[in-house]
């Protein structure tokens, strides 16, 4: 295992400490709950939007904390749900009169942890609601889910809800935004390689030198099928077909188009994928109103990518265009 | 070779097309010269800041075009200098009364191509100057250089010169900014893996499963020595020692601190490195006034990172803080 790691058991707190040190004015870091929150939140009359999941998907979720995005996030070990007490403390740390919205990617572990934490918080009269994201079209049920998985479409739910909360919308209104995004967003990914969780020290699944996993989950869960490596355009064609026919998207739609890197794929390759996806969308009569190319929801150093389409209306376009800032910046 | 590639010979134009399609309002793309430029440049009374080098280092250089950054950039094949005519056409496309500044990372191939192109442009009375960046402390001469190599410190030269040009500074003044940054910036990198140029199809150098290359160049050139993989903190300690003693940096300095990923390393690991580097800088009495964690100058999908320190004064802090925008955005 060749990684930038000290003690594998301390990998998560060490990178969280790095994020906190890089953002002394923006963020508070609470090591005992692996929790990062905005320094200037909670605010009584604003809905707090929070999240929490296993680590290894960075920038999701603790690096997506900032104005117009998440107000706080906690995380578990790599690919493991956060403990109930971390979820509970995150809710409590961000509780407001307007309420807390917990955005949960649909995995059994996360669901159980958050639902228990929400019960505990409600017993203390904290106003808190859960919303489940399930944008992955690859498979119906899977290794860690009943129903579809939540993957990179998560970014759009965060962005839109973060903007709606910043505007002062009510908890019910912010939930309505989450529903609208989740109902209109679809994703599918492909892995070229596996990845190695530091504490495990070995790959989470095996792929031969000439194989790819089509429809892979962000924890390396099986997708639709194994295939041989093929041309980038052919891979995009398959992802685009799966994603666009699922909603379905149609000619005349205004869409946001995302090519998300899974961690080990260079940005140059992501733009090769984007070029093809953009053409497919345009040829299908869609207008790509906004585009997103980069890393949003990763699987450690896995080489691979996912493709996400979000159908827009004027409300969503406005929310996506609203100003936002996250803990990781390149400038 | 498992990559998102169609015809390897078309890898560079295909990803450039993706960048152009993603930025229809910001950028013009000229395929015959692998040139990307700002649509709203040149402007007669502003210095144009341009660059051009081999591909494979993205976002450097064609993805670093935008307001307050580069006005244009061209590129050659992966790890190969751009052809003279591409350099010449880039100068010509961005020529202004105020002049053109070409920022060149110090490699023999780039130097020769740009110097010839500059001669051709000067013969047409275009005002143009070259500036060479050489921030890599790892080795004195190397495989492709006489003198030190230009690596991730390049970002700071672009950012500061782009801001100075946007302010309306003269060519001589912008060159003075480049000199100040280059004189005060130092970098060293480490590779955990090699990488595979698409057209080559095989790794550019070999590293055993337990080896790292300390002081690696961004084309996989040898650095100072091979070592066995070791704890992240020990790696940072060696990079920090090499970089900080070279200028030297001293207690009381205000610095910009960058941890640059080489392409295949996830951002979580980069923040593990950042946490250590931040502590070392602080322990040495420096103030980290600005920090940068992410990918700025890469080597395709190489796993690895580099550490850069820039000594700041009030002028440089102002220039780094100035607004800027590049062709790749996450929002």
XYZ file of N, CA, C and O in Angstrom, chain A residues 6 41 50 83 86 99 116 128 169 174 192 208 249 283 317 319 331:
68
model
N -0.178 8.175 7.844
C 0.640 7.862 9.016
C 0.049 6.588 9.615
O 0.073 5.554 8.984
N -22.446 29.375 12.162
C -23.716 28.674 12.271
C -23.735 27.888 13.569
O -22.678 27.497 14.048
N -27.302 19.713 6.918
C -26.154 18.928 7.373
C -26.112 17.574 6.681
O -27.058 17.158 6.021
N -20.863 7.122 13.603
C -21.544 6.614 14.789
C -22.767 7.476 15.116
O -22.799 8.665 14.790
N -22.079 10.794 16.848
C -21.568 11.856 15.973
C -22.731 12.512 15.225
O -22.793 13.748 15.104
N -35.018 24.894 12.117
C -34.919 23.449 11.938
C -33.644 22.999 11.248
O -32.875 23.811 10.716
N -31.691 6.985 14.177
C -31.582 6.908 15.633
C -31.218 8.271 16.229
O -31.807 8.719 17.221
N -36.038 18.584 13.413
C -35.076 17.989 12.473
C -35.793 17.000 11.560
O -36.658 16.245 12.002
N -35.455 30.254 3.428
C -36.643 29.411 3.233
C -36.881 28.527 4.465
O -35.971 28.224 5.229
N -37.276 23.969 2.094
C -35.967 23.414 1.741
C -36.106 21.922 1.405
O -35.476 21.425 0.463
N -12.412 2.044 -13.334
C -11.311 1.435 -14.090
C -10.377 0.667 -13.158
O -9.655 -0.229 -13.590
N -9.548 -7.065 -13.256
C -8.395 -7.465 -14.062
C -7.856 -6.265 -14.842
O -8.507 -5.231 -14.959
N -34.995 12.001 -19.586
C -34.723 13.353 -20.072
C -35.218 13.441 -21.515
O -35.264 12.427 -22.215
N -27.045 16.677 -28.932
C -27.668 15.928 -30.038
C -29.071 15.459 -29.667
O -29.927 15.286 -30.547
N -32.191 26.496 -11.486
C -31.088 27.255 -12.100
C -30.650 28.396 -11.202
O -29.456 28.658 -11.042
N -30.951 28.537 -7.921
C -30.291 28.013 -6.719
C -28.879 27.530 -7.026
O -27.950 27.734 -6.242
N -8.136 28.701 -5.163
C -7.564 30.042 -5.227
C -7.384 30.648 -3.839
O -7.969 30.167 -2.888
